Amino acid sequence: MILLNYNNKKVQGIVDRNKINIVSTEGIQGAYDQYNFIIPTLGNKVSLNHEIVWDGIVYTVLSIDTTKNDLFYVTGKQKDVYNPHVYEIVLSSNSETLVEGGTYQISATCKDNGTVVTNPTLTYLSSDNTIATIDDKGLVNGVKTGTCNITVNYNNTIATLSLIINAKPIDPVISYSSTSSNGYSYRVKEGATLTYTKTIDSVVDNTLDVLFTLDATGTLLVNSNSISVVKKTGNTIQVRNLTITAPKSFVLTVKDSANGTVISTQIISTRSA
């Protein structure tokens, strides 16, 4: 068994030794410094200066002959004794549930012989790209409802993330309306109540709570005790003309306190009796 050390892939191959003669004081001696490796090309990659491991020895690739059909003929020079690596990969989560269009960033801790590796080289693969895709940075994107697995490969050590993709919830249809007990023109000393209604998917939401603000004119009129604007209940506002005898107008803005949506921006006019 030959180990392609660029990704620690084990492959079947043929090994042949190149014998060289060394002249010494003891005469001519035979030595084996280089080896020929015959490796299938299918699914494998070999480049110059890559390393090959065989029989406990690391060999540096010196030359590659790719002229033979479906085979690499590789010459390697002995480099060092092989120090085997124990690789580990642990994902921060092994199962996630997303909605269609949702994303999830895979986070992995990798170790080489017990030491945490900074910026490890990882490869990712989705078992079904119609359900979920993943890019080369580990970002998962939910495509449609279903289940699939994402495999994360670190030096041929595999970790798996199981995914469930659910349908994206349909946003509710929210609408607002308002009514007034006395129109929009309020007589002196008479009070008028504005009532606001919120519906969600055509169902009245009785929890509506409103907030209101006044423009500069309205604020001045309130501060001078010329008019009164107060919230009577969660969804009602009372406007009263206290002392004004000439027509005055101000702007009343009302919002839904739950989400900040502006329900209405009204021009309120006061007039004398």
mmCIF file of C-alpha atoms in Angstrom:
data_model
loop_
_atom_site.group_PDB
_atom_site.id
_atom_site.type_symbol
_atom_site.label_atom_id
_atom_site.label_comp_id
_atom_site.label_asym_id
_atom_site.label_seq_id
_atom_site.Cartn_x
_atom_site.Cartn_y
_atom_site.Cartn_z
ATOM 1 C CA MET A 1 0.000 0.000 0.000
ATOM 2 C CA ILE A 2 1.302 3.423 -1.014
ATOM 3 C CA LEU A 3 0.364 6.616 0.828
ATOM 4 C CA LEU A 4 0.071 9.833 -1.184
ATOM 5 C CA ASN A 5 1.159 12.235 1.487
ATOM 6 C CA TYR A 6 -0.382 15.399 -0.023
ATOM 7 C CA ASN A 7 -3.758 14.205 1.271
ATOM 8 C CA ASN A 8 -2.861 10.993 3.114
ATOM 9 C CA LYS A 9 -4.690 8.891 0.562
ATOM 10 C CA LYS A 10 -3.917 5.197 0.488
ATOM 11 C CA VAL A 11 -3.667 3.689 -3.005
ATOM 12 C CA GLN A 12 -2.721 0.381 -4.539
ATOM 13 C CA GLY A 13 0.428 0.494 -6.666
ATOM 14 C CA ILE A 14 3.590 -1.254 -7.801
ATOM 15 C CA VAL A 15 7.042 -0.457 -6.391
ATOM 16 C CA ASP A 16 10.355 -1.102 -8.151
ATOM 17 C CA ARG A 17 13.778 -0.250 -6.709
ATOM 18 C CA ASN A 18 16.501 1.586 -8.603
ATOM 19 C CA LYS A 19 19.854 0.161 -7.574
ATOM 20 C CA ILE A 20 22.917 2.425 -7.622
ATOM 21 C CA ASN A 21 26.563 1.418 -7.086
ATOM 22 C CA ILE A 22 28.644 3.162 -4.443
ATOM 23 C CA VAL A 23 32.484 2.878 -4.575
ATOM 24 C CA SER A 24 34.159 2.755 -1.174
ATOM 25 C CA THR A 25 37.346 1.403 0.394
ATOM 26 C CA GLU A 26 35.517 -1.874 0.751
ATOM 27 C CA GLY A 27 34.829 -2.088 -2.950
ATOM 28 C CA ILE A 28 31.661 -1.591 -4.949
ATOM 29 C CA GLN A 29 28.490 -1.817 -2.928
ATOM 30 C CA GLY A 30 24.854 -1.766 -4.054
ATOM 31 C CA ALA A 31 22.403 0.710 -2.520
ATOM 32 C CA TYR A 32 18.790 1.576 -3.117
ATOM 33 C CA ASP A 33 18.196 5.301 -3.017
ATOM 34 C CA GLN A 34 15.409 5.779 -5.571
ATOM 35 C CA TYR A 35 12.227 3.861 -6.199
ATOM 36 C CA ASN A 36 9.785 3.716 -9.064
ATOM 37 C CA PHE A 37 6.096 3.843 -8.147
ATOM 38 C CA ILE A 38 3.357 2.880 -10.592
ATOM 39 C CA ILE A 39 0.084 4.452 -9.469
ATOM 40 C CA PRO A 40 -3.355 4.539 -11.152
ATOM 41 C CA THR A 41 -4.296 8.025 -12.382
ATOM 42 C CA LEU A 42 -8.003 7.607 -11.647
ATOM 43 C CA GLY A 43 -8.906 9.666 -8.578
ATOM 44 C CA ASN A 44 -5.265 10.387 -7.733
ATOM 45 C CA LYS A 45 -2.965 13.384 -8.044
ATOM 46 C CA VAL A 46 0.826 13.417 -8.099
ATOM 47 C CA SER A 47 3.067 16.445 -8.587
ATOM 48 C CA LEU A 48 6.780 17.138 -8.459
ATOM 49 C CA ASN A 49 8.092 17.540 -4.913
ATOM 50 C CA HIS A 50 5.036 15.826 -3.505
ATOM 51 C CA GLU A 51 5.806 13.091 -1.023
ATOM 52 C CA ILE A 52 5.011 9.395 -1.233
ATOM 53 C CA VAL A 53 5.153 7.051 1.734
ATOM 54 C CA TRP A 54 5.940 3.386 1.329
ATOM 55 C CA ASP A 55 7.240 0.791 3.753
ATOM 56 C CA GLY A 56 7.828 3.369 6.513
ATOM 57 C CA ILE A 57 9.933 5.700 4.333
ATOM 58 C CA VAL A 58 9.054 9.111 2.842
ATOM 59 C CA TYR A 59 10.079 9.668 -0.806
ATOM 60 C CA THR A 60 10.158 12.987 -2.642
ATOM 61 C CA VAL A 61 8.784 12.880 -6.195
ATOM 62 C CA LEU A 62 11.595 13.595 -8.684
ATOM 63 C CA SER A 63 9.885 12.833 -11.982
ATOM 64 C CA ILE A 64 6.498 11.762 -13.346
ATOM 65 C CA ASP A 65 5.804 9.927 -16.608
ATOM 66 C CA THR A 66 2.162 10.394 -17.656
ATOM 67 C CA THR A 67 2.491 8.890 -21.132
ATOM 68 C CA LYS A 68 1.239 5.477 -20.057
ATOM 69 C CA ASN A 69 -2.507 4.955 -20.211
ATOM 70 C CA ASP A 70 -4.212 5.451 -16.861
ATOM 71 C CA LEU A 71 -0.961 5.160 -14.886
ATOM 72 C CA PHE A 72 1.548 7.473 -13.225
ATOM 73 C CA TYR A 73 5.142 6.269 -13.440
ATOM 74 C CA VAL A 74 6.777 8.127 -10.585
ATOM 75 C CA THR A 75 10.410 8.222 -9.495
ATOM 76 C CA GLY A 76 10.903 9.054 -5.841
ATOM 77 C CA LYS A 77 14.033 9.717 -3.818
ATOM 78 C CA GLN A 78 14.277 8.605 -0.224
ATOM 79 C CA LYS A 79 13.877 11.534 2.143
ATOM 80 C CA ASP A 80 13.195 10.460 5.692
ATOM 81 C CA VAL A 81 11.602 7.929 7.992
ATOM 82 C CA TYR A 82 7.822 8.310 7.951
ATOM 83 C CA ASN A 83 6.297 9.784 11.085
ATOM 84 C CA PRO A 84 2.625 8.859 10.877
ATOM 85 C CA HIS A 85 0.038 11.535 11.667
ATOM 86 C CA VAL A 86 -3.149 11.076 13.635
ATOM 87 C CA TYR A 87 -5.730 13.552 12.365
ATOM 88 C CA GLU A 88 -8.870 14.576 14.204
ATOM 89 C CA ILE A 89 -11.826 16.762 13.241
ATOM 90 C CA VAL A 90 -14.713 17.775 15.489
ATOM 91 C CA LEU A 91 -17.626 19.948 14.357
ATOM 92 C CA SER A 92 -19.205 22.494 16.701
ATOM 93 C CA SER A 93 -22.554 20.933 15.772
ATOM 94 C CA ASN A 94 -23.406 17.633 14.136
ATOM 95 C CA SER A 95 -27.027 18.452 13.304
ATOM 96 C CA GLU A 96 -28.803 21.641 12.294
ATOM 97 C CA THR A 97 -32.299 22.632 11.195
ATOM 98 C CA LEU A 98 -32.679 25.465 8.679
ATOM 99 C CA VAL A 99 -35.509 27.001 6.703
ATOM 100 C CA GLU A 100 -35.467 27.410 2.940
ATOM 101 C CA GLY A 101 -33.034 30.213 2.145
ATOM 102 C CA GLY A 102 -31.423 30.009 5.583
ATOM 103 C CA THR A 103 -27.667 29.683 6.071
ATOM 104 C CA TYR A 104 -25.328 28.040 8.562
ATOM 105 C CA GLN A 105 -21.559 28.438 8.917
ATOM 106 C CA ILE A 106 -19.749 25.192 9.726
ATOM 107 C CA SER A 107 -17.100 25.488 12.434
ATOM 108 C CA ALA A 108 -14.548 22.708 12.908
ATOM 109 C CA THR A 109 -11.653 22.055 15.281
ATOM 110 C CA CYS A 110 -8.845 20.050 13.682
ATOM 111 C CA LYS A 111 -5.870 18.389 15.328
ATOM 112 C CA ASP A 112 -2.654 16.843 14.011
ATOM 113 C CA ASN A 113 -1.109 14.425 16.504
ATOM 114 C CA GLY A 114 -3.088 16.106 19.267
ATOM 115 C CA THR A 115 -2.118 19.678 18.360
ATOM 116 C CA VAL A 116 -4.829 22.086 17.212
ATOM 117 C CA VAL A 117 -4.218 23.202 13.621
ATOM 118 C CA THR A 118 -4.759 26.844 12.706
ATOM 119 C CA ASN A 119 -6.485 27.377 9.345
ATOM 120 C CA PRO A 120 -6.700 23.695 8.367
ATOM 121 C CA THR A 121 -7.427 22.799 4.754
ATOM 122 C CA LEU A 122 -10.954 21.399 4.609
ATOM 123 C CA THR A 123 -13.110 20.116 1.789
ATOM 124 C CA TYR A 124 -16.895 19.996 1.899
ATOM 125 C CA LEU A 125 -19.474 17.885 0.098
ATOM 126 C CA SER A 126 -23.273 17.933 0.155
ATOM 127 C CA SER A 127 -25.074 14.622 -0.285
ATOM 128 C CA ASP A 128 -27.848 16.434 -2.180
ATOM 129 C CA ASN A 129 -27.298 19.867 -3.685
ATOM 130 C CA THR A 130 -31.020 20.179 -4.428
ATOM 131 C CA ILE A 131 -31.638 20.206 -0.656
ATOM 132 C CA ALA A 132 -28.610 22.170 0.583
ATOM 133 C CA THR A 133 -25.429 23.532 -0.950
ATOM 134 C CA ILE A 134 -22.118 24.405 0.653
ATOM 135 C CA ASP A 135 -19.300 26.636 -0.544
ATOM 136 C CA ASP A 136 -15.551 26.199 -0.091
ATOM 137 C CA LYS A 137 -15.663 28.292 3.100
ATOM 138 C CA GLY A 138 -18.146 25.984 4.833
ATOM 139 C CA LEU A 139 -21.241 28.154 4.423
ATOM 140 C CA VAL A 140 -24.372 26.021 4.096
ATOM 141 C CA ASN A 141 -27.435 27.307 2.233
ATOM 142 C CA GLY A 142 -30.838 25.653 2.581
ATOM 143 C CA VAL A 143 -32.392 25.239 -0.877
ATOM 144 C CA LYS A 144 -35.634 23.325 -0.369
ATOM 145 C CA THR A 145 -37.365 21.118 2.187
ATOM 146 C CA GLY A 146 -35.758 17.753 2.891
ATOM 147 C CA THR A 147 -32.804 16.154 4.642
ATOM 148 C CA CYS A 148 -29.182 15.707 3.604
ATOM 149 C CA ASN A 149 -25.675 15.406 5.002
ATOM 150 C CA ILE A 150 -22.614 17.605 4.683
ATOM 151 C CA THR A 151 -19.283 15.803 4.950
ATOM 152 C CA VAL A 152 -16.190 17.717 6.035
ATOM 153 C CA ASN A 153 -12.852 16.185 5.095
ATOM 154 C CA TYR A 154 -9.608 16.958 6.880
ATOM 155 C CA ASN A 155 -6.723 14.846 5.556
ATOM 156 C CA ASN A 156 -9.107 11.961 4.847
ATOM 157 C CA THR A 157 -10.625 12.218 8.326
ATOM 158 C CA ILE A 158 -14.353 12.789 7.988
ATOM 159 C CA ALA A 159 -16.956 14.566 10.109
ATOM 160 C CA THR A 160 -20.625 14.746 9.158
ATOM 161 C CA LEU A 161 -23.280 17.410 9.638
ATOM 162 C CA SER A 162 -26.897 16.224 9.372
ATOM 163 C CA LEU A 163 -29.317 18.807 8.000
ATOM 164 C CA ILE A 164 -33.079 19.242 8.055
ATOM 165 C CA ILE A 165 -34.448 21.955 5.775
ATOM 166 C CA ASN A 166 -37.960 23.138 6.601
ATOM 167 C CA ALA A 167 -40.306 25.259 4.508
ATOM 168 C CA LYS A 168 -39.912 28.993 5.014
ATOM 169 C CA PRO A 169 -42.803 30.358 7.098
ATOM 170 C CA ILE A 170 -45.205 32.606 5.216
ATOM 171 C CA ASP A 171 -45.133 36.139 6.619
ATOM 172 C CA PRO A 172 -48.491 37.142 8.101
ATOM 173 C CA VAL A 173 -50.545 39.873 6.421
ATOM 174 C CA ILE A 174 -50.856 42.757 8.891
ATOM 175 C CA SER A 175 -53.147 45.730 8.363
ATOM 176 C CA TYR A 176 -54.297 48.697 10.455
ATOM 177 C CA SER A 177 -57.364 50.925 10.518
ATOM 178 C CA SER A 178 -58.650 53.776 12.671
ATOM 179 C CA THR A 179 -61.975 55.342 13.538
ATOM 180 C CA SER A 180 -62.918 58.542 15.327
ATOM 181 C CA SER A 181 -65.932 59.206 17.551
ATOM 182 C CA ASN A 182 -66.139 62.789 16.334
ATOM 183 C CA GLY A 183 -64.475 63.013 12.935
ATOM 184 C CA TYR A 184 -61.189 64.882 12.667
ATOM 185 C CA SER A 185 -62.308 68.347 13.708
ATOM 186 C CA TYR A 186 -62.748 68.725 17.447
ATOM 187 C CA ARG A 187 -64.970 71.361 19.048
ATOM 188 C CA VAL A 188 -64.011 73.369 22.101
ATOM 189 C CA LYS A 189 -64.411 71.360 25.336
ATOM 190 C CA GLU A 190 -65.527 68.301 23.393
ATOM 191 C CA GLY A 191 -63.421 65.169 23.463
ATOM 192 C CA ALA A 192 -62.866 62.901 20.490
ATOM 193 C CA THR A 193 -61.475 59.376 20.703
ATOM 194 C CA LEU A 194 -59.437 57.749 17.962
ATOM 195 C CA THR A 195 -59.544 53.950 18.015
ATOM 196 C CA TYR A 196 -56.970 51.875 16.162
ATOM 197 C CA THR A 197 -57.416 48.287 15.025
ATOM 198 C CA LYS A 198 -54.775 45.765 13.981
ATOM 199 C CA THR A 199 -55.586 42.610 12.023
ATOM 200 C CA ILE A 200 -53.256 39.682 11.370
ATOM 201 C CA ASP A 201 -54.347 37.455 8.507
ATOM 202 C CA SER A 202 -57.820 39.048 8.779
ATOM 203 C CA VAL A 203 -58.076 38.277 12.519
ATOM 204 C CA VAL A 204 -58.281 41.224 14.948
ATOM 205 C CA ASP A 205 -55.294 41.431 17.285
ATOM 206 C CA ASN A 206 -56.731 42.560 20.618
ATOM 207 C CA THR A 207 -53.262 43.066 22.098
ATOM 208 C CA LEU A 208 -52.562 46.168 19.986
ATOM 209 C CA ASP A 209 -50.798 48.850 22.009
ATOM 210 C CA VAL A 210 -50.101 52.213 20.386
ATOM 211 C CA LEU A 211 -47.657 55.047 20.939
ATOM 212 C CA PHE A 212 -48.142 58.585 19.670
ATOM 213 C CA THR A 213 -46.035 61.669 18.970
ATOM 214 C CA LEU A 214 -46.977 65.236 18.087
ATOM 215 C CA ASP A 215 -45.306 67.701 15.783
ATOM 216 C CA ALA A 216 -43.895 70.971 17.132
ATOM 217 C CA THR A 217 -47.247 72.773 16.939
ATOM 218 C CA GLY A 218 -49.073 69.982 18.746
ATOM 219 C CA THR A 219 -46.398 69.822 21.441
ATOM 220 C CA LEU A 220 -46.647 73.601 21.976
ATOM 221 C CA LEU A 221 -50.447 73.429 22.245
ATOM 222 C CA VAL A 222 -50.233 70.610 24.822
ATOM 223 C CA ASN A 223 -47.572 72.401 26.858
ATOM 224 C CA SER A 224 -49.668 75.586 26.945
ATOM 225 C CA ASN A 225 -52.742 73.595 28.064
ATOM 226 C CA SER A 226 -54.551 74.584 24.884
ATOM 227 C CA ILE A 227 -55.305 70.980 23.964
ATOM 228 C CA SER A 228 -55.128 67.591 25.628
ATOM 229 C CA VAL A 229 -53.866 64.451 23.867
ATOM 230 C CA VAL A 230 -53.747 61.304 25.998
ATOM 231 C CA LYS A 231 -53.832 57.532 25.509
ATOM 232 C CA LYS A 232 -56.965 56.208 27.155
ATOM 233 C CA THR A 233 -56.473 52.491 26.534
ATOM 234 C CA GLY A 234 -53.948 50.359 24.674
ATOM 235 C CA ASN A 235 -55.426 51.207 21.288
ATOM 236 C CA THR A 236 -57.331 54.485 21.858
ATOM 237 C CA ILE A 237 -56.190 58.107 21.986
ATOM 238 C CA GLN A 238 -58.343 60.994 23.198
ATOM 239 C CA VAL A 239 -57.943 64.490 21.780
ATOM 240 C CA ARG A 240 -59.603 67.489 23.509
ATOM 241 C CA ASN A 241 -59.630 71.184 22.679
ATOM 242 C CA LEU A 242 -59.337 72.984 26.016
ATOM 243 C CA THR A 243 -59.004 76.720 25.302
ATOM 244 C CA ILE A 244 -58.573 77.303 21.574
ATOM 245 C CA THR A 245 -61.183 79.586 19.973
ATOM 246 C CA ALA A 246 -59.494 79.990 16.591
ATOM 247 C CA PRO A 247 -58.809 77.070 14.184
ATOM 248 C CA LYS A 248 -55.512 75.279 14.809
ATOM 249 C CA SER A 249 -53.918 72.242 13.133
ATOM 250 C CA PHE A 250 -51.236 69.830 14.245
ATOM 251 C CA VAL A 251 -49.897 66.431 13.194
ATOM 252 C CA LEU A 252 -50.526 63.285 15.229
ATOM 253 C CA THR A 253 -48.374 60.244 14.443
ATOM 254 C CA VAL A 254 -49.404 56.856 15.843
ATOM 255 C CA LYS A 255 -47.236 53.713 15.899
ATOM 256 C CA ASP A 256 -47.622 50.069 16.865
ATOM 257 C CA SER A 257 -45.474 49.685 20.002
ATOM 258 C CA ALA A 258 -44.789 46.013 19.168
ATOM 259 C CA ASN A 259 -42.956 46.617 15.898
ATOM 260 C CA GLY A 260 -42.651 50.374 15.390
ATOM 261 C CA THR A 261 -44.913 50.375 12.336
ATOM 262 C CA VAL A 262 -46.486 53.761 11.655
ATOM 263 C CA ILE A 263 -50.243 53.202 11.775
ATOM 264 C CA SER A 264 -51.242 56.699 10.761
ATOM 265 C CA THR A 265 -50.006 60.266 10.378
ATOM 266 C CA GLN A 266 -53.013 62.561 10.679
ATOM 267 C CA ILE A 267 -53.552 66.287 10.515
ATOM 268 C CA ILE A 268 -55.838 67.149 13.433
ATOM 269 C CA SER A 269 -57.776 70.400 13.212
ATOM 270 C CA THR A 270 -59.453 72.101 16.156
ATOM 271 C CA ARG A 271 -62.211 74.676 15.821
ATOM 272 C CA SER A 272 -64.386 76.734 18.097
ATOM 273 C CA ALA A 273 -67.954 75.835 18.936
#
